[in-house]
Short mmCIF file of C-alpha atoms in Angstrom, two decimals:
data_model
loop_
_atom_site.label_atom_id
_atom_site.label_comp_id
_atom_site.label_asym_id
_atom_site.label_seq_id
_atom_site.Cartn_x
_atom_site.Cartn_y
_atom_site.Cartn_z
CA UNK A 335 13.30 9.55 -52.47
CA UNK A 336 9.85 9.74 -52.24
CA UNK A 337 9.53 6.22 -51.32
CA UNK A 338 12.04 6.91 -48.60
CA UNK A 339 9.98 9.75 -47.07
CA UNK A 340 7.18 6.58 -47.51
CA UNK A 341 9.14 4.42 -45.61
CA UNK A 342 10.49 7.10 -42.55
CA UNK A 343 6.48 7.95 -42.12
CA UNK A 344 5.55 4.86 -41.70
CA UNK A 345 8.02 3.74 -39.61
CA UNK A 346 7.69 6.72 -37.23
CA UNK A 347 3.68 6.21 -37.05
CA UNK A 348 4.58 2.53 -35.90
CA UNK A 349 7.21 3.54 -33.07
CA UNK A 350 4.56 5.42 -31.91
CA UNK A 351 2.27 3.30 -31.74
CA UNK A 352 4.55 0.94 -30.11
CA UNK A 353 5.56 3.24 -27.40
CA UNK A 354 1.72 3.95 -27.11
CA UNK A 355 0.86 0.55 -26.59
CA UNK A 356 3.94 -0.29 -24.12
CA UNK A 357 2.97 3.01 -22.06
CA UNK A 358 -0.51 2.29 -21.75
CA UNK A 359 -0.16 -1.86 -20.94
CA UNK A 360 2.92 -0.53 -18.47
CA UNK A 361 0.49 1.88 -16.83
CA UNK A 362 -2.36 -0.50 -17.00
CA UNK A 363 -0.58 -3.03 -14.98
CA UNK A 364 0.77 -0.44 -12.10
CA UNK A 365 -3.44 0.79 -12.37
CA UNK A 366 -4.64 -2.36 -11.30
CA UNK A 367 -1.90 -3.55 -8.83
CA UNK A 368 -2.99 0.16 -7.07
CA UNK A 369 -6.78 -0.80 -7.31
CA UNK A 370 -5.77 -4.18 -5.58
CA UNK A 371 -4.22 -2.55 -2.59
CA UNK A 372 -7.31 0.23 -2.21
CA UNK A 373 -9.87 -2.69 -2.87
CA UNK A 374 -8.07 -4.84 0.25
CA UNK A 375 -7.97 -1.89 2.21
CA UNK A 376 -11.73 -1.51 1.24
CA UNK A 377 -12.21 -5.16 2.30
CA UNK A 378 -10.20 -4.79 5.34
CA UNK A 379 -11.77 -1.69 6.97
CA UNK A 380 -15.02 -3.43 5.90
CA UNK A 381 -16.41 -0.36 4.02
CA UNK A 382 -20.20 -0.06 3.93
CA UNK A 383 -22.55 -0.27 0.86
CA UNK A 384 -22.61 3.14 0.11
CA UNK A 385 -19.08 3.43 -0.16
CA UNK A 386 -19.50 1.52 -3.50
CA UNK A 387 -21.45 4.72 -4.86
CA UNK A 388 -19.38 7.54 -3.28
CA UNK A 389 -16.30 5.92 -4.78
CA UNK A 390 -17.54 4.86 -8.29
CA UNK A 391 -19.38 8.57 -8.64
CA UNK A 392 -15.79 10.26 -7.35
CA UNK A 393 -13.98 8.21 -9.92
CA UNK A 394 -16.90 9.20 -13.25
CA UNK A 395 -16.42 12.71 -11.90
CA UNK A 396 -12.54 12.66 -11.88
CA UNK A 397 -12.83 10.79 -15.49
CA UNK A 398 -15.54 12.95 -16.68
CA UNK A 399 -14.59 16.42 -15.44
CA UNK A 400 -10.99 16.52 -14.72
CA UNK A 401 -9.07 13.83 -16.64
CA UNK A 402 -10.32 15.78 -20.47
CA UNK A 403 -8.32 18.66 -18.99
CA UNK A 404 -4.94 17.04 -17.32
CA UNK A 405 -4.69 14.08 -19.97
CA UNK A 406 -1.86 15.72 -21.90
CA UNK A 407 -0.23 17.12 -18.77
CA UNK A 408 1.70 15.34 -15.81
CA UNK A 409 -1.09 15.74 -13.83
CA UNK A 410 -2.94 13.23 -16.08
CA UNK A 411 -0.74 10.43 -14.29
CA UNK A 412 -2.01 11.04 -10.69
CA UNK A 413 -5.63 11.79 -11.93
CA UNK A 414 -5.18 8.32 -13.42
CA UNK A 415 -4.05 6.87 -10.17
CA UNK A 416 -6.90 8.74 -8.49
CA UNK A 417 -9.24 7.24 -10.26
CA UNK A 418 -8.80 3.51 -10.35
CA UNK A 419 -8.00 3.79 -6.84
CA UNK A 420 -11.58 5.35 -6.21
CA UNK A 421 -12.47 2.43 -8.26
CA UNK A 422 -10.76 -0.49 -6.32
CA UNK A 423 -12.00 0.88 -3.20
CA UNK A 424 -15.89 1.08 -4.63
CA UNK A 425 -15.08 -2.71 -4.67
CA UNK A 426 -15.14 -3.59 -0.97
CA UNK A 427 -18.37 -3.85 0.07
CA UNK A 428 -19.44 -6.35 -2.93
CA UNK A 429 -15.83 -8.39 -2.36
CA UNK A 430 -16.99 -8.76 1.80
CA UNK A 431 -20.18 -9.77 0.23
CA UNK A 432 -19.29 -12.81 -1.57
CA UNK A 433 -16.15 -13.75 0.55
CA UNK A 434 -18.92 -14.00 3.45
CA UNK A 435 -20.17 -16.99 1.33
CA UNK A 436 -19.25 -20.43 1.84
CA UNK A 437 -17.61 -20.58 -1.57
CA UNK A 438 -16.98 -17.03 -1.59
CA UNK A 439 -12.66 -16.51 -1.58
CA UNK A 440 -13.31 -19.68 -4.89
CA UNK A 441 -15.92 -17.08 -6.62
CA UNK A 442 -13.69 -14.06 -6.30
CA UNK A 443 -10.36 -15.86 -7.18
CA UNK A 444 -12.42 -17.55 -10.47
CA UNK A 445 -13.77 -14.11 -11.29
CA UNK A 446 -10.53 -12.56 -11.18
CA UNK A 447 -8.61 -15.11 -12.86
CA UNK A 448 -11.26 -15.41 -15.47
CA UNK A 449 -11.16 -11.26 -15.99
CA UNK A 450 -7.36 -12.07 -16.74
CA UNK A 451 -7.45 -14.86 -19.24
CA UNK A 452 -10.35 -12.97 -20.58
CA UNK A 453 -8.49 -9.57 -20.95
CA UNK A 454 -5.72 -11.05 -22.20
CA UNK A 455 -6.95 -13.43 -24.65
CA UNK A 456 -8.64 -10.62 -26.55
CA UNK A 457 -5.84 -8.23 -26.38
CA UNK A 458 -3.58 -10.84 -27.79
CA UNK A 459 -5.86 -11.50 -30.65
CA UNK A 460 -6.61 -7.78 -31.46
CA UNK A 461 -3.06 -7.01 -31.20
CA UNK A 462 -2.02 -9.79 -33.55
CA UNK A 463 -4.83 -10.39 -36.10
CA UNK A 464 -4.23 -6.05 -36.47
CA UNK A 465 -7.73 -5.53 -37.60
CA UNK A 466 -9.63 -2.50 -37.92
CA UNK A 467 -12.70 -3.10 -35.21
CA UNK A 468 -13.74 0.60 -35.25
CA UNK A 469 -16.85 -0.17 -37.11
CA UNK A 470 -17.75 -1.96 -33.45
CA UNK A 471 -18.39 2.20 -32.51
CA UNK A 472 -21.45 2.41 -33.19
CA UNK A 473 -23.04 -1.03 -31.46
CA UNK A 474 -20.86 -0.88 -28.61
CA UNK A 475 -21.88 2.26 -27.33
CA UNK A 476 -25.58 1.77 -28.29
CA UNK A 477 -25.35 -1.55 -26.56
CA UNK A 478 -23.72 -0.07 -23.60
CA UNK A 479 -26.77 2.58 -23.41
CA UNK A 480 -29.37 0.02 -23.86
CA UNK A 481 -28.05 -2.08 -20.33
CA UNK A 482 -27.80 1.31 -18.64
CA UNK A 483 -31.13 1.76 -19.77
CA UNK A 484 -32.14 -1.86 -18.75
CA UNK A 485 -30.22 -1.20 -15.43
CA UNK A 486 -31.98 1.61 -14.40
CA UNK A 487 -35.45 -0.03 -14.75
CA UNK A 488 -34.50 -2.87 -12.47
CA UNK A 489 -32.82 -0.66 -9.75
CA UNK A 490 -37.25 -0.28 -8.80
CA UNK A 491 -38.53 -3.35 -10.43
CA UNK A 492 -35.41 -5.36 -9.19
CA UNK A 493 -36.12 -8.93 -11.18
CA UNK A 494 -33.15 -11.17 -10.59
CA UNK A 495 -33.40 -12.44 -14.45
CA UNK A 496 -32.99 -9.27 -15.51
CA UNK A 497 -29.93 -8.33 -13.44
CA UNK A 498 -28.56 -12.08 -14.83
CA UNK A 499 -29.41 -11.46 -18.58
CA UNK A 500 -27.25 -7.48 -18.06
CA UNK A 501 -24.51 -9.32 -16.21
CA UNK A 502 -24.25 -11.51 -19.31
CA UNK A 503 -24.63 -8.66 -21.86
CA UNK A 504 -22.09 -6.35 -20.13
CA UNK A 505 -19.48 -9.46 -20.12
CA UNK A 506 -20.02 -9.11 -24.38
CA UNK A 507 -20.30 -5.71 -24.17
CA UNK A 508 -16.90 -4.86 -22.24
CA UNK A 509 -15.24 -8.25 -24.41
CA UNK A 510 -16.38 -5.94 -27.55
CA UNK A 511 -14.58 -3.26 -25.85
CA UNK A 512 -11.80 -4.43 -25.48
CA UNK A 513 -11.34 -5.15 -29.25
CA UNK A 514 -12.65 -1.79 -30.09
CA UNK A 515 -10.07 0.07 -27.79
CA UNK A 516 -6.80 -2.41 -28.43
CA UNK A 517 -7.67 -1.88 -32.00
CA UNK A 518 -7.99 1.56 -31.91
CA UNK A 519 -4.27 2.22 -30.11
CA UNK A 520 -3.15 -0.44 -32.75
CA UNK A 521 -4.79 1.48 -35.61
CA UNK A 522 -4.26 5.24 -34.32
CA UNK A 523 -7.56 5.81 -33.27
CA UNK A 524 -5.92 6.68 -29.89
CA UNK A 525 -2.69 8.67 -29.56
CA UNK A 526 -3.20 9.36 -25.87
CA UNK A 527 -1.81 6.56 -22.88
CA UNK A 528 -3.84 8.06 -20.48
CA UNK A 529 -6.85 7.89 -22.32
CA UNK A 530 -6.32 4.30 -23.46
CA UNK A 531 -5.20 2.76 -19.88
CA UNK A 532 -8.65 4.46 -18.20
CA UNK A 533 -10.83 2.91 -21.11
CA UNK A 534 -9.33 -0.53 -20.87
CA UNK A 535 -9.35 -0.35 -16.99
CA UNK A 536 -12.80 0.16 -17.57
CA UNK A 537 -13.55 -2.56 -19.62
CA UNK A 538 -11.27 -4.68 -16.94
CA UNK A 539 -13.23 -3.23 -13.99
CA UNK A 540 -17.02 -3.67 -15.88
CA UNK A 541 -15.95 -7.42 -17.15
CA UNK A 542 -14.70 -8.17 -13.03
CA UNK A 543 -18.07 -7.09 -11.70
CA UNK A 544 -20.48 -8.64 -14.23
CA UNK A 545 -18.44 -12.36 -13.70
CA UNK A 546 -18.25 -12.15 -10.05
CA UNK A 547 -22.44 -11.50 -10.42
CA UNK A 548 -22.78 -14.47 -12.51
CA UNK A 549 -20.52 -16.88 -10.97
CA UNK A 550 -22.25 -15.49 -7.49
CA UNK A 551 -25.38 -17.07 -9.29
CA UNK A 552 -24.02 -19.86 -10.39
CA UNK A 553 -22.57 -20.68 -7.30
CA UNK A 554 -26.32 -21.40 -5.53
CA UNK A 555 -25.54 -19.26 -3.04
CA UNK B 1040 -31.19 -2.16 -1.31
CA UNK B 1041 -32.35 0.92 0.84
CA UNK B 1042 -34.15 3.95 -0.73
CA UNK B 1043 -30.72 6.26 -0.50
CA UNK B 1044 -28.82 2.96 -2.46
CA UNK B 1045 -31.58 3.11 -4.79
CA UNK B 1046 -31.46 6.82 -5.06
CA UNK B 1047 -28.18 6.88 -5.72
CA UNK B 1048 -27.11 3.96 -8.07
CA UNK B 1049 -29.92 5.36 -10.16
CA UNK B 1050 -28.79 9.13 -10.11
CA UNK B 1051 -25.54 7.94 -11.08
CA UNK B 1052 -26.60 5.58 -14.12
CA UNK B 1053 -28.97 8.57 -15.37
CA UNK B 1054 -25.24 10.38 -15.53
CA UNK B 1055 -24.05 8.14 -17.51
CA UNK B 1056 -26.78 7.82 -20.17
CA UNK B 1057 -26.84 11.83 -20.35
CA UNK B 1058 -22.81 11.90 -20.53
CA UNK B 1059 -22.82 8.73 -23.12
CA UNK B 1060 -25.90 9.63 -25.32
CA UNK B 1061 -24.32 12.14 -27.12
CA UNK B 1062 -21.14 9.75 -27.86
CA UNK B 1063 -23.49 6.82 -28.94
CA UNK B 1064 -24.93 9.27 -31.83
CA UNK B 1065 -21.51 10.57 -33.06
CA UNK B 1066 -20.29 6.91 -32.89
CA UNK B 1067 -23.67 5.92 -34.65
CA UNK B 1068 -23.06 8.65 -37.26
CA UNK B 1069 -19.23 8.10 -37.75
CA UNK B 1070 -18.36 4.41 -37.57
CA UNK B 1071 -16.80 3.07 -40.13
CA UNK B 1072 -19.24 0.44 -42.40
CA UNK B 1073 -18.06 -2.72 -41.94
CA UNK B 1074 -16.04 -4.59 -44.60
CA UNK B 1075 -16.59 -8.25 -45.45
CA UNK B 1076 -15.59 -10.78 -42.92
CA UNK B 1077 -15.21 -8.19 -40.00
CA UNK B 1078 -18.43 -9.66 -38.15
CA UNK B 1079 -17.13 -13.02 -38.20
CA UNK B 1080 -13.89 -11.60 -36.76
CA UNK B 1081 -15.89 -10.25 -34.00
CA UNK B 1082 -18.56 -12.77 -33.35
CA UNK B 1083 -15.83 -15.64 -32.97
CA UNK B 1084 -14.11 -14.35 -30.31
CA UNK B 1085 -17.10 -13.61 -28.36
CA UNK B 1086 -18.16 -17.16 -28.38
CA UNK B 1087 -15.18 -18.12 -27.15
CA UNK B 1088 -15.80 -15.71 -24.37
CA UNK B 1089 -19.19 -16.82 -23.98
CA UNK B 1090 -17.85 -20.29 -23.51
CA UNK B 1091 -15.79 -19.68 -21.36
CA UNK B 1092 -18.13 -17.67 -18.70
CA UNK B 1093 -19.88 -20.90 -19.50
CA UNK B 1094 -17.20 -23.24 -18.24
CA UNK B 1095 -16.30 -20.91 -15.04
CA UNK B 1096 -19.96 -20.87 -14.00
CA UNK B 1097 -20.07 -24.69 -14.12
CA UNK B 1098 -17.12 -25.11 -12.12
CA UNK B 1099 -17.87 -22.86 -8.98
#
């Protein structure tokens, strides 16, 4: 009997943690095909440089003031949508920057196709292997604080090794993210699809950026 | 980058720190310690990563 009880428990804790993975991966996917349409618009109506700050402090607004309120609430969906559309509009101005380039459309295709195989490639592995990477917490987000830190500095000191050296750390940093989140859906650390599709998008959105810096670097141009 | 980018992108990142600081210590406090051969679990898959970047940035 008891071990029946066992059994039901368990089996209901992993059909929810099925459905919580195939909600937020479902929702992840119809995230960033919306980003892609606001970020060509963005492109298109060739956005200036300060859209990229309007739109990005819109979106940490939405996800910082709004989206703790609405998450378990149908409005959670379209604050969702609202903000990784802010998000894939921010991206304009620095996608008409290194399309202008001679190599640019190769950069942003190689960026974006690297994000994927990237994202993917470490979802696959935390979702299979099933470990517990919540002992990442801790690093990750001191990490993360340290580059902000770093980033702030070279906003006024602006020295181009610097700004390398973060583009390579946030690519670790957002990889070790993306571990740390997958895992934490997988291991019901997350019961929330709302929740888990904004962090990944982040992690997504963070790892695009910091590749398109780098490969803009490596490019010589 | 003009003064009002500067302004700006540095406003915003000064958010951030305030809104994550607070999460870094409770993370800090609360993570779990880690058991034997979760590093290597980590660290692997990160040099793959790193590898990779590497391979993309010598073909563009």
């Amino acid at each position: 009997m008891q071990s029946t009880i066992a059994n039901g428990r368990s089996q209901a804790a992993v059909l929810s943690t099925n459905k919580l993975i195939r909600n937020t991966y479902m929702l992840l996917s119809m995230t960033l095909l919306f980003s892609a349409v606001t970020a060509t618009a963005s492109v298109l109506l060739r956005m200036p440089p300060m859209t990229y700050l309007l739109s990005i402090g819109g979106a940490f607004l939405l996800m910082w003031l709004v989206l703790p309120r609405t998450a378990n609430s149908g409005a959670g969906l379209g604050v969702v949508f609202a903000i990784t559309g802010l998000l894939g509009f921010a991206l304009g101005p620095m996608l008409n920057m290194y399309l202008s380039l001679p190599n640019g459309p190769q950069i942003v295709a190689t960026a974006l196709g690297g994000t994927g195989v990237i994202f993917l490639g470490l979802s696959g592995y935390a979702l299979t292997t099933k470990r517990d990477f919540s002992f990442l917490g801790g690093f990750l987000f001191v990490g993360l604080l340290v580059v902000l830190g770093a980033a702030l500095l070279n906003i006024f000191f602006a020295v181009p090794a610097l700004s390398l050296a973060l583009s390579a750390a946030i690519v670790m940093l957002m990889s070790g993210f993306i571990l740390y989140d997958t895992s934490r859906m997988v291991n019901g650390g997350i019961d929330n699809y709302l929740i888990a599709t904004v962090q990944l998008y982040m992690n997504i959105f963070n790892l695009f950026i910091s590749l398109l810096h780098l490969l803009g670097f490596a490019s010589d141009d | 980058m003009d003064m009002w980018m500067k302004v700006g992108s540095a406003l915003l990142l000064g958010a951030m720190i305030v809104m994550l600081a607070p999460r870094a210590m409770q993370m800090m406090k609360e993570s779990k310690a880690a058991e034997a051969g979760d590093w290597p679990s980590f660290i692997l898959p990160l040099l793959a990563v790193g590898c990779f970047v590497a391979l993309l940035m010598a073909m563009v």
